[in-house]
Structure formats: C-alpha cells, structure tokens
PDB file of C-alpha atoms and ligand atoms in Angstrom:
ATOM      1  CA  UNK A   1      29.564-170.483  77.132  1.00  0.00           C
ATOM      2  CA  UNK A   2      33.322-171.181  78.900  1.00  0.00           C
ATOM      3  CA  UNK A   3      33.709-168.620  80.734  1.00  0.00           C
ATOM      4  CA  UNK A   4      37.379-167.481  81.698  1.00  0.00           C
ATOM      5  CA  UNK A   5      37.105-167.745  85.384  1.00  0.00           C
ATOM      6  CA  UNK A   6      40.566-166.732  85.973  1.00  0.00           C
ATOM      7  CA  UNK A   7      41.655-164.002  83.857  1.00  0.00           C
ATOM      8  CA  UNK A   8      40.206-161.806  87.141  1.00  0.00           C
ATOM      9  CA  UNK A   9      40.652-157.886  85.335  1.00  0.00           C
ATOM     10  CA  UNK A  10      38.416-159.354  81.497  1.00  0.00           C
ATOM     11  CA  UNK A  11      36.246-160.429  83.963  1.00  0.00           C
ATOM     12  CA  UNK A  12      36.346-156.472  85.496  1.00  0.00           C
ATOM     13  CA  UNK A  13      36.000-155.209  82.325  1.00  0.00           C
ATOM     14  CA  UNK A  14      33.294-156.769  81.223  1.00  0.00           C
ATOM     15  CA  UNK A  15      31.944-155.608  84.826  1.00  0.00           C
ATOM     16  CA  UNK A  16      32.607-151.866  83.403  1.00  0.00           C
ATOM     17  CA  UNK A  17      31.165-152.224  80.423  1.00  0.00           C
ATOM     18  CA  UNK A  18      27.975-154.055  81.324  1.00  0.00           C
ATOM     19  CA  UNK A  19      26.576-151.488  84.603  1.00  0.00           C
ATOM     20  CA  UNK A  20      27.080-148.192  81.853  1.00  0.00           C
ATOM     21  CA  UNK A  21      25.141-150.526  79.940  1.00  0.00           C
ATOM     22  CA  UNK A  22      26.556-151.202  77.244  1.00  0.00           C
ATOM     23  CA  UNK A  23      27.849-154.996  76.802  1.00  0.00           C
ATOM     24  CA  UNK A  24      25.242-156.092  73.610  1.00  0.00           C
ATOM     25  CA  UNK A  25      27.978-153.308  72.182  1.00  0.00           C
ATOM     26  CA  UNK A  26      31.046-154.586  73.467  1.00  0.00           C
ATOM     27  CA  UNK A  27      31.285-157.581  69.830  1.00  0.00           C
ATOM     28  CA  UNK A  28      31.573-155.955  67.241  1.00  0.00           C
ATOM     29  CA  UNK A  29      32.290-151.942  67.243  1.00  0.00           C
ATOM     30  CA  UNK A  30      35.585-150.085  68.067  1.00  0.00           C
ATOM     31  CA  UNK A  31      34.369-148.992  71.529  1.00  0.00           C
ATOM     32  CA  UNK A  32      37.409-146.791  71.176  1.00  0.00           C
ATOM     33  CA  UNK A  33      36.656-144.785  68.073  1.00  0.00           C
ATOM     34  CA  UNK A  34      33.351-144.130  69.259  1.00  0.00           C
ATOM     35  CA  UNK A  35      32.759-140.512  70.274  1.00  0.00           C
ATOM     36  CA  UNK A  36      30.492-141.291  73.269  1.00  0.00           C
ATOM     37  CA  UNK A  37      31.474-144.312  75.205  1.00  0.00           C
ATOM     38  CA  UNK A  38      34.124-142.640  77.748  1.00  0.00           C
ATOM     39  CA  UNK A  39      31.462-140.327  78.588  1.00  0.00           C
ATOM     40  CA  UNK A  40      29.272-142.375  79.096  1.00  0.00           C
ATOM     41  CA  UNK A  41      31.451-145.544  80.577  1.00  0.00           C
ATOM     42  CA  UNK A  42      32.909-141.480  82.581  1.00  0.00           C
ATOM     43  CA  UNK A  43      29.473-141.356  83.947  1.00  0.00           C
ATOM     44  CA  UNK A  44      29.171-144.211  85.107  1.00  0.00           C
ATOM     45  CA  UNK A  45      29.251-145.255  89.014  1.00  0.00           C
ATOM     46  CA  UNK A  46      32.218-146.989  90.393  1.00  0.00           C
ATOM     47  CA  UNK A  47      34.561-146.867  87.254  1.00  0.00           C
ATOM     48  CA  UNK A  48      37.133-144.983  88.158  1.00  0.00           C
ATOM     49  CA  UNK A  49      39.733-143.412  85.634  1.00  0.00           C
ATOM     50  CA  UNK A  50      42.337-146.154  85.121  1.00  0.00           C
ATOM     51  CA  UNK A  51      39.300-148.602  83.769  1.00  0.00           C
ATOM     52  CA  UNK A  52      38.269-146.353  81.190  1.00  0.00           C
ATOM     53  CA  UNK A  53      41.604-145.610  79.994  1.00  0.00           C
ATOM     54  CA  UNK A  54      42.443-149.196  80.090  1.00  0.00           C
ATOM     55  CA  UNK A  55      39.598-150.386  78.024  1.00  0.00           C
ATOM     56  CA  UNK A  56      39.810-147.210  75.681  1.00  0.00           C
ATOM     57  CA  UNK A  57      43.282-147.929  75.186  1.00  0.00           C
ATOM     58  CA  UNK A  58      45.272-151.271  73.206  1.00  0.00           C
ATOM     59  CA  UNK A  59      48.461-149.950  72.205  1.00  0.00           C
ATOM     60  CA  UNK A  60      50.014-151.861  74.682  1.00  0.00           C
ATOM     61  CA  UNK A  61      52.679-154.867  74.090  1.00  0.00           C
ATOM     62  CA  UNK A  62      51.956-158.304  74.561  1.00  0.00           C
ATOM     63  CA  UNK A  63      54.509-160.087  77.283  1.00  0.00           C
ATOM     64  CA  UNK A  64      57.370-161.465  75.992  1.00  0.00           C
ATOM     65  CA  UNK A  65      59.519-164.222  77.186  1.00  0.00           C
ATOM     66  CA  UNK A  66      62.535-166.013  76.854  1.00  0.00           C
ATOM     67  CA  UNK A  67      63.982-169.502  75.323  1.00  0.00           C
ATOM     68  CA  UNK A  68      64.444-170.559  79.191  1.00  0.00           C
ATOM     69  CA  UNK A  69      60.664-169.975  79.588  1.00  0.00           C
ATOM     70  CA  UNK A  70      59.189-172.226  76.318  1.00  0.00           C
ATOM     71  CA  UNK A  71      56.553-174.901  77.930  1.00  0.00           C
ATOM     72  CA  UNK A  72      58.035-178.456  77.387  1.00  0.00           C
ATOM     73  CA  UNK A  73      54.803-179.735  75.708  1.00  0.00           C
ATOM     74  CA  UNK A  74      52.249-177.463  73.685  1.00  0.00           C
ATOM     75  CA  UNK A  75      49.148-178.942  73.465  1.00  0.00           C
ATOM     76  CA  UNK A  76      46.964-178.948  70.410  1.00  0.00           C
ATOM     77  CA  UNK A  77      43.929-177.696  70.709  1.00  0.00           C
ATOM     78  CA  UNK A  78      39.697-176.914  68.515  1.00  0.00           C
ATOM     79  CA  UNK A  79      41.366-178.928  64.921  1.00  0.00           C
ATOM     80  CA  UNK A  80      44.191-180.606  64.699  1.00  0.00           C
ATOM     81  CA  UNK A  81      44.350-182.110  61.569  1.00  0.00           C
ATOM     82  CA  UNK A  82      41.328-180.915  58.788  1.00  0.00           C
ATOM     83  CA  UNK A  83      40.189-183.441  56.427  1.00  0.00           C
ATOM     84  CA  UNK A  84      39.363-181.125  54.420  1.00  0.00           C
ATOM     85  CA  UNK A  85      40.417-182.859  50.932  1.00  0.00           C
ATOM     86  CA  UNK A  86      41.862-179.610  49.565  1.00  0.00           C
ATOM     87  CA  UNK A  87      43.508-179.315  52.418  1.00  0.00           C
ATOM     88  CA  UNK A  88      44.720-182.454  52.819  1.00  0.00           C
ATOM     89  CA  UNK A  89      46.557-181.963  49.852  1.00  0.00           C
ATOM     90  CA  UNK A  90      48.209-179.610  49.811  1.00  0.00           C
ATOM     91  CA  UNK A  91      48.960-180.540  52.909  1.00  0.00           C
ATOM     92  CA  UNK A  92      50.858-183.709  51.430  1.00  0.00           C
ATOM     93  CA  UNK A  93      52.733-181.983  48.997  1.00  0.00           C
ATOM     94  CA  UNK A  94      54.938-179.466  51.400  1.00  0.00           C
ATOM     95  CA  UNK A  95      52.246-176.722  51.123  1.00  0.00           C
ATOM     96  CA  UNK A  96      54.087-175.741  48.249  1.00  0.00           C
ATOM     97  CA  UNK A  97      51.073-174.642  46.067  1.00  0.00           C
ATOM     98  CA  UNK A  98      49.544-173.728  48.798  1.00  0.00           C
ATOM     99  CA  UNK A  99      48.814-169.745  47.957  1.00  0.00           C
ATOM    100  CA  UNK A 100      47.594-166.957  51.020  1.00  0.00           C
ATOM    101  CA  UNK A 101      44.178-164.870  49.193  1.00  0.00           C
ATOM    102  CA  UNK A 102      44.442-161.774  49.855  1.00  0.00           C
ATOM    103  CA  UNK A 103      40.896-159.609  49.063  1.00  0.00           C
ATOM    104  CA  UNK A 104      37.957-157.770  49.795  1.00  0.00           C
ATOM    105  CA  UNK A 105      37.862-154.238  50.470  1.00  0.00           C
ATOM    106  CA  UNK A 106      41.533-153.874  48.919  1.00  0.00           C
ATOM    107  CA  UNK A 107      42.945-151.959  46.355  1.00  0.00           C
ATOM    108  CA  UNK A 108      45.530-154.741  44.992  1.00  0.00           C
ATOM    109  CA  UNK A 109      43.812-157.906  45.553  1.00  0.00           C
ATOM    110  CA  UNK A 110      47.550-160.423  45.869  1.00  0.00           C
ATOM    111  CA  UNK A 111      47.833-164.222  46.283  1.00  0.00           C
ATOM    112  CA  UNK A 112      51.037-164.800  48.651  1.00  0.00           C
ATOM    113  CA  UNK A 113      52.579-168.900  48.239  1.00  0.00           C
ATOM    114  CA  UNK A 114      54.693-169.485  51.731  1.00  0.00           C
ATOM    115  CA  UNK A 115      57.876-168.146  49.667  1.00  0.00           C
ATOM    116  CA  UNK A 116      57.028-165.032  49.677  1.00  0.00           C
ATOM    117  CA  UNK A 117      55.362-164.217  52.627  1.00  0.00           C
ATOM    118  CA  UNK A 118      58.789-165.925  54.001  1.00  0.00           C
ATOM    119  CA  UNK A 119      60.171-163.241  52.494  1.00  0.00           C
ATOM    120  CA  UNK A 120      58.717-160.251  53.438  1.00  0.00           C
ATOM    121  CA  UNK A 121      60.280-158.866  57.247  1.00  0.00           C
ATOM    122  CA  UNK A 122      59.537-161.503  59.629  1.00  0.00           C
ATOM    123  CA  UNK A 123      59.012-160.838  63.413  1.00  0.00           C
ATOM    124  CA  UNK A 124      59.809-163.503  66.152  1.00  0.00           C
ATOM    125  CA  UNK A 125      57.750-163.759  69.675  1.00  0.00           C
ATOM    126  CA  UNK A 126      57.577-165.287  72.680  1.00  0.00           C
ATOM    127  CA  UNK A 127      54.017-165.316  74.606  1.00  0.00           C
ATOM    128  CA  UNK A 128      51.978-167.276  75.890  1.00  0.00           C
ATOM    129  CA  UNK A 129      49.008-168.653  74.635  1.00  0.00           C
ATOM    130  CA  UNK A 130      45.272-168.376  77.211  1.00  0.00           C
ATOM    131  CA  UNK A 131      42.641-170.643  76.246  1.00  0.00           C
ATOM    132  CA  UNK A 132      39.657-170.306  77.591  1.00  0.00           C
ATOM    133  CA  UNK A 133      39.513-174.233  78.553  1.00  0.00           C
ATOM    134  CA  UNK A 134      41.400-173.402  80.787  1.00  0.00           C
ATOM    135  CA  UNK A 135      45.854-173.756  79.818  1.00  0.00           C
ATOM    136  CA  UNK A 136      48.037-171.533  79.341  1.00  0.00           C
ATOM    137  CA  UNK A 137      51.486-172.400  76.591  1.00  0.00           C
ATOM    138  CA  UNK A 138      54.641-170.411  75.391  1.00  0.00           C
ATOM    139  CA  UNK A 139      55.918-171.232  72.690  1.00  0.00           C
ATOM    140  CA  UNK A 140      57.809-169.150  70.084  1.00  0.00           C
ATOM    141  CA  UNK A 141      56.563-167.390  67.250  1.00  0.00           C
ATOM    142  CA  UNK A 142      58.244-165.930  63.496  1.00  0.00           C
ATOM    143  CA  UNK A 143      55.975-165.119  61.271  1.00  0.00           C
ATOM    144  CA  UNK A 144      55.762-161.912  59.370  1.00  0.00           C
ATOM    145  CA  UNK A 145      53.179-159.342  60.665  1.00  0.00           C
ATOM    146  CA  UNK A 146      49.640-158.801  59.353  1.00  0.00           C
ATOM    147  CA  UNK A 147      51.182-154.599  59.240  1.00  0.00           C
ATOM    148  CA  UNK A 148      53.988-155.996  55.891  1.00  0.00           C
ATOM    149  CA  UNK A 149      51.114-158.456  54.533  1.00  0.00           C
ATOM    150  CA  UNK A 150      48.224-155.289  54.555  1.00  0.00           C
ATOM    151  CA  UNK A 151      50.359-152.479  53.081  1.00  0.00           C
ATOM    152  CA  UNK A 152      50.640-154.854  49.748  1.00  0.00           C
ATOM    153  CA  UNK A 153      47.037-155.023  49.242  1.00  0.00           C
ATOM    154  CA  UNK A 154      46.533-151.881  50.196  1.00  0.00           C
ATOM    155  CA  UNK A 155      42.777-151.560  51.663  1.00  0.00           C
ATOM    156  CA  UNK A 156      40.173-149.501  51.449  1.00  0.00           C
ATOM    157  CA  UNK A 157      38.632-146.271  53.707  1.00  0.00           C
ATOM    158  CA  UNK A 158      35.595-147.969  53.920  1.00  0.00           C
ATOM    159  CA  UNK A 159      37.627-151.458  55.127  1.00  0.00           C
ATOM    160  CA  UNK A 160      37.326-152.362  58.805  1.00  0.00           C
ATOM    161  CA  UNK A 161      37.487-155.665  59.905  1.00  0.00           C
ATOM    162  CA  UNK A 162      39.818-158.625  59.242  1.00  0.00           C
ATOM    163  CA  UNK A 163      38.767-162.136  58.310  1.00  0.00           C
ATOM    164  CA  UNK A 164      40.301-165.176  58.113  1.00  0.00           C
ATOM    165  CA  UNK A 165      39.254-168.246  56.294  1.00  0.00           C
ATOM    166  CA  UNK A 166      40.087-171.671  57.553  1.00  0.00           C
ATOM    167  CA  UNK A 167      40.739-174.994  56.353  1.00  0.00           C
ATOM    168  CA  UNK A 168      39.047-176.279  58.367  1.00  0.00           C
ATOM    169  CA  UNK A 169      34.981-177.697  59.043  1.00  0.00           C
ATOM    170  CA  UNK A 170      33.383-178.969  61.485  1.00  0.00           C
ATOM    171  CA  UNK A 171      30.985-181.569  62.313  1.00  0.00           C
ATOM    172  CA  UNK A 172      27.639-179.459  60.722  1.00  0.00           C
ATOM    173  CA  UNK A 173      30.454-178.698  57.644  1.00  0.00           C
ATOM    174  CA  UNK A 174      30.559-175.012  59.613  1.00  0.00           C
ATOM    175  CA  UNK A 175      34.159-173.671  58.249  1.00  0.00           C
ATOM    176  CA  UNK A 176      36.523-172.075  60.792  1.00  0.00           C
ATOM    177  CA  UNK A 177      36.972-168.116  60.864  1.00  0.00           C
ATOM    178  CA  UNK A 178      37.961-165.156  62.921  1.00  0.00           C
ATOM    179  CA  UNK A 179      38.287-161.105  62.732  1.00  0.00           C
ATOM    180  CA  UNK A 180      40.296-158.902  63.709  1.00  0.00           C
ATOM    181  CA  UNK A 181      39.628-154.811  63.979  1.00  0.00           C
ATOM    182  CA  UNK A 182      42.129-152.447  62.585  1.00  0.00           C
ATOM    183  CA  UNK A 183      43.821-151.775  65.309  1.00  0.00           C
ATOM    184  CA  UNK A 184      44.729-155.395  66.398  1.00  0.00           C
ATOM    185  CA  UNK A 185      45.612-156.255  62.552  1.00  0.00           C
ATOM    186  CA  UNK A 186      48.262-153.050  62.434  1.00  0.00           C
ATOM    187  CA  UNK A 187      49.407-154.155  66.135  1.00  0.00           C
ATOM    188  CA  UNK A 188      53.334-155.071  65.650  1.00  0.00           C
ATOM    189  CA  UNK A 189      52.936-158.403  67.268  1.00  0.00           C
ATOM    190  CA  UNK A 190      50.166-159.225  65.586  1.00  0.00           C
ATOM    191  CA  UNK A 191      52.079-161.822  63.103  1.00  0.00           C
ATOM    192  CA  UNK A 192      50.961-164.811  60.506  1.00  0.00           C
ATOM    193  CA  UNK A 193      52.897-167.593  61.942  1.00  0.00           C
ATOM    194  CA  UNK A 194      55.050-169.834  59.166  1.00  0.00           C
ATOM    195  CA  UNK A 195      57.498-171.290  61.797  1.00  0.00           C
ATOM    196  CA  UNK A 196      57.218-172.385  65.963  1.00  0.00           C
ATOM    197  CA  UNK A 197      59.705-173.102  68.451  1.00  0.00           C
ATOM    198  CA  UNK A 198      62.645-172.497  65.530  1.00  0.00           C
ATOM    199  CA  UNK A 199      60.818-175.639  63.420  1.00  0.00           C
ATOM    200  CA  UNK A 200      57.931-174.656  60.335  1.00  0.00           C
ATOM    201  CA  UNK A 201      54.223-174.765  62.344  1.00  0.00           C
ATOM    202  CA  UNK A 202      53.051-178.297  62.548  1.00  0.00           C
ATOM    203  CA  UNK A 203      50.167-179.542  60.651  1.00  0.00           C
ATOM    204  CA  UNK A 204      48.743-179.670  64.438  1.00  0.00           C
ATOM    205  CA  UNK A 205      49.457-175.948  65.950  1.00  0.00           C
ATOM    206  CA  UNK A 206      47.702-174.956  61.748  1.00  0.00           C
ATOM    207  CA  UNK A 207      50.191-175.092  59.076  1.00  0.00           C
ATOM    208  CA  UNK A 208      50.667-173.213  57.005  1.00  0.00           C
ATOM    209  CA  UNK A 209      49.798-170.697  58.822  1.00  0.00           C
ATOM    210  CA  UNK A 210      48.221-169.669  61.804  1.00  0.00           C
ATOM    211  CA  UNK A 211      47.433-165.640  62.989  1.00  0.00           C
ATOM    212  CA  UNK A 212      49.072-164.692  66.174  1.00  0.00           C
ATOM    213  CA  UNK A 213      47.403-161.989  68.019  1.00  0.00           C
ATOM    214  CA  UNK A 214      48.544-161.850  71.751  1.00  0.00           C
ATOM    215  CA  UNK A 215      46.365-159.892  73.612  1.00  0.00           C
ATOM    216  CA  UNK A 216      43.287-162.161  72.847  1.00  0.00           C
ATOM    217  CA  UNK A 217      42.617-165.491  74.619  1.00  0.00           C
ATOM    218  CA  UNK A 218      43.530-168.751  71.834  1.00  0.00           C
ATOM    219  CA  UNK A 219      40.675-169.476  69.336  1.00  0.00           C
ATOM    220  CA  UNK A 220      40.794-165.677  67.967  1.00  0.00           C
ATOM    221  CA  UNK A 221      44.443-167.165  66.664  1.00  0.00           C
ATOM    222  CA  UNK A 222      43.050-168.807  62.792  1.00  0.00           C
ATOM    223  CA  UNK A 223      45.082-171.637  62.655  1.00  0.00           C
ATOM    224  CA  UNK A 224      45.759-172.716  58.615  1.00  0.00           C
ATOM    225  CA  UNK A 225      44.706-169.762  57.736  1.00  0.00           C
ATOM    226  CA  UNK A 226      43.565-169.586  53.335  1.00  0.00           C
ATOM    227  CA  UNK A 227      42.547-166.971  52.902  1.00  0.00           C
ATOM    228  CA  UNK A 228      41.884-162.710  53.908  1.00  0.00           C
ATOM    229  CA  UNK A 229      38.913-161.057  53.303  1.00  0.00           C
ATOM    230  CA  UNK A 230      38.597-157.289  54.750  1.00  0.00           C
ATOM    231  CA  UNK A 231      34.940-156.069  54.767  1.00  0.00           C
ATOM    232  CA  UNK A 232      33.481-153.154  55.994  1.00  0.00           C
ATOM    233  CA  UNK A 233      31.108-155.360  58.841  1.00  0.00           C
ATOM    234  CA  UNK A 234      30.653-158.723  59.088  1.00  0.00           C
ATOM    235  CA  UNK A 235      26.960-159.108  58.894  1.00  0.00           C
ATOM    236  CA  UNK A 236      26.722-161.413  56.433  1.00  0.00           C
ATOM    237  CA  UNK A 237      29.836-163.749  57.011  1.00  0.00           C
ATOM    238  CA  UNK A 238      29.189-166.880  58.768  1.00  0.00           C
ATOM    239  CA  UNK A 239      27.127-165.932  62.171  1.00  0.00           C
ATOM    240  CA  UNK A 240      27.892-162.394  61.781  1.00  0.00           C
ATOM    241  CA  UNK A 241      29.381-162.360  65.172  1.00  0.00           C
ATOM    242  CA  UNK A 242      32.707-162.307  63.577  1.00  0.00           C
ATOM    243  CA  UNK A 243      34.207-165.952  63.997  1.00  0.00           C
ATOM    244  CA  UNK A 244      33.524-169.265  64.588  1.00  0.00           C
ATOM    245  CA  UNK A 245      33.042-169.186  68.726  1.00  0.00           C
ATOM    246  CA  UNK A 246      31.661-165.474  68.720  1.00  0.00           C
ATOM    247  CA  UNK A 247      29.376-166.889  66.347  1.00  0.00           C
ATOM    248  CA  UNK A 248      28.378-169.949  69.329  1.00  0.00           C
ATOM    249  CA  UNK A 249      28.480-166.737  72.336  1.00  0.00           C
ATOM    250  CA  UNK A 250      32.376-166.146  72.965  1.00  0.00           C
ATOM    251  CA  UNK A 251      32.855-162.423  72.880  1.00  0.00           C
ATOM    252  CA  UNK A 252      34.614-160.504  69.950  1.00  0.00           C
ATOM    253  CA  UNK A 253      37.190-159.246  72.190  1.00  0.00           C
ATOM    254  CA  UNK A 254      39.409-161.568  73.925  1.00  0.00           C
ATOM    255  CA  UNK A 255      41.416-159.280  75.162  1.00  0.00           C
ATOM    256  CA  UNK A 256      43.569-160.286  77.475  1.00  0.00           C
TER     257      UNK A 256
HETATM  258  N1  MTE B   1      41.374-172.568  62.013  1.00  0.00           N
HETATM  259  C1  MTE B   1      41.266-173.562  63.191  1.00  0.00           C
HETATM  260  N2  MTE B   1      41.981-172.376  64.248  1.00  0.00           N
HETATM  261  C2  MTE B   1      41.867-172.180  65.727  1.00  0.00           C
HETATM  262  C3  MTE B   1      40.895-173.593  65.728  1.00  0.00           C
HETATM  263  C4  MTE B   1      40.304-174.634  65.884  1.00  0.00           C
HETATM  264  O1  MTE B   1      39.380-175.133  66.122  1.00  0.00           O
HETATM  265  N3  MTE B   1      40.446-174.484  64.289  1.00  0.00           N
HETATM  266  N4  MTE B   1      41.365-173.774  67.998  1.00  0.00           N
HETATM  267  C5  MTE B   1      41.052-172.466  68.256  1.00  0.00           C
HETATM  268  C6  MTE B   1      41.206-172.692  69.882  1.00  0.00           C
HETATM  269  S1  MTE B   1      40.537-171.986  70.622  1.00  0.00           S
HETATM  270  C7  MTE B   1      42.828-172.407  70.444  1.00  0.00           C
HETATM  271  S2  MTE B   1      43.124-173.124  72.728  1.00  0.00           S
HETATM  272  C8  MTE B   1      43.946-171.774  69.516  1.00  0.00           C
HETATM  273  C9  MTE B   1      44.428-173.561  69.641  1.00  0.00           C
HETATM  274  O2  MTE B   1      46.410-173.012  68.690  1.00  0.00           O
HETATM  275  P1  MTE B   1      47.092-174.859  69.070  1.00  0.00           P
HETATM  276  O3  MTE B   1      46.303-175.651  68.725  1.00  0.00           O
HETATM  277  O4  MTE B   1      48.185-174.322  68.616  1.00  0.00           O
HETATM  278  O5  MTE B   1      47.041-174.761  70.298  1.00  0.00           O
HETATM  279  O6  MTE B   1      43.265-172.163  68.154  1.00  0.00           O
HETATM  280  C10 MTE B   1      42.185-171.608  68.367  1.00  0.00           C
HETATM  281  N5  MTE B   1      42.239-171.483  66.945  1.00  0.00           N
HETATM  282 MO1   MO B   2      40.750-171.812  73.125  1.00  0.00          MO
END
C-alpha cells in the first residue's frame, strides 16, 4: 500500500485509532455512529479531546479556493481513456444515450440522462484534489449535489452505503468502484460533477460524470460513474472492502 506521508493529521488520527486498538474497525463502519467507540477512545492514553472531536465529527466543509488559485495543469490519473466498448460507444455520441442508473435500497429506482442531471440544482466549487501518489491540484467543479439525486430516488431506511460503479476495468477485468457512507453522501460538497473549469468534463477526468467528495483523498473521487447502488453492506461488492483501491489495502475512509 502506498502511504500519504504529507498528511500528518491523518497519520496522527490513524495512530490514535491504532492506540485504541480499533484500526480494523476504521474500514467499513461509521465510527461516529458507534456508541462505545468515543467512550473507549476517551480512555486511550494520550488521546486528547480535540482528536476525539476530529475523529467523531465530519460535518466540516473542505476549503474552497478562488479562480486565481486554479492549477494551470491538472494531471489525469489512473484510467484516462476507458476501452470498455459500451463506454466508447456512449462517448462517441457525446453521452446523449448515457443514463445514470440508481437502484438498490431505494423506493424509486431511476435513470437520469445528462440533461436530467444538468436540469437539477447545481453547485460549483473550487477545491484541491490530493492524490496519495504525491500530487495536488486545484480545479473548479460544477455538478449536481448527490443529495439532490438521492432525494429523487428516496433511499430506504436499511440503506447505509452509496456505491459508485464505473465504466473502466483493469487488466484483470476488475471494475473500478467506490463507496461512501450516508454522512458523506449527503454532505453539501459531495457532487456528481459534469463540468470542470467551466467546460464539460473531459474523458481524461471522468466524463460524463465523476464524483467529488472533497474531504477525502483522490481515489475516492470515482470517474466514469455508470451506476449508483444503495446497499446495507459492502460485502459481496468487488473484493468487499468498499472500493477498487480499498480492495488492495487502501483505507476506506480516506479523510484529508
Ligand atoms: N473510474 C476511475 N476513477 C478514478 C480512478 C480510476 O483509475 N478510475 N483513479 C482515482 C485516482 S487515484 C485519482 S487521484 C483520481 C484522478 O482524477 P483525475 O484524473 O481527474 O486527476 O481519480 C480517481 N478516480
Ligand atoms: Mo490518486
């Protein structure tokens, strides 16, 4: 697993969790919803009140920047041109035939075209993307807040995670996917972006839509999102760890 040496706070927090003997839990369970976690953490030696608050609260907004801060070059990373034939066909038609399918534990499964998504309320944010490979870049993203989309399909009470299934497959035919808990899914800065820096999202950056989840590291920001699925558990999806990189050892909660 590649580490993120620049992110001291994250390192400290994972150290705090480890001190409490809870590292294995940090993966797929929402610690803030656990009754006993804060109590146990509070007892762990050397763990201060503010650290506990940082761990248990994720309501804060990620920093937003101005046009003057935009990076002249924003690298494309990971997949930048999916060779999936279905995706290619959609791209050749300017994604006019593409539809985002949303199903699983919802009352009203739906399929939204790009026009449908562009017709919903939008949010624009200038944020910094941090990749664990050691680069950061600032861009302007416009898209529909995920909570707007979820509001239209009405998740059932049993839903705990939102899973994003992508168009790209790796050499072993494993599909890229990612997941969020509902707390991050409903965060105001969590958007399905269709524009980047004022133009439509380029294929290299995830056209027709990519997830922006600004308080987490780059690999959580799924590109080429084709389907969204609400589930009770991450078991049985991909390798069961909640994401393509998570299945290879990265942390599921990639907080910055
Ligand atoms: N579908 C898909 N999404 C993905 C990836 C990928 O390979 N496939 N790479 C991830 C990683 S590691 C990063 S840093 C960002 C890169 O986004 P960018 O190409 O816009 O820089 O996308 C993330 N989302
Ligand atoms: Mo990344």
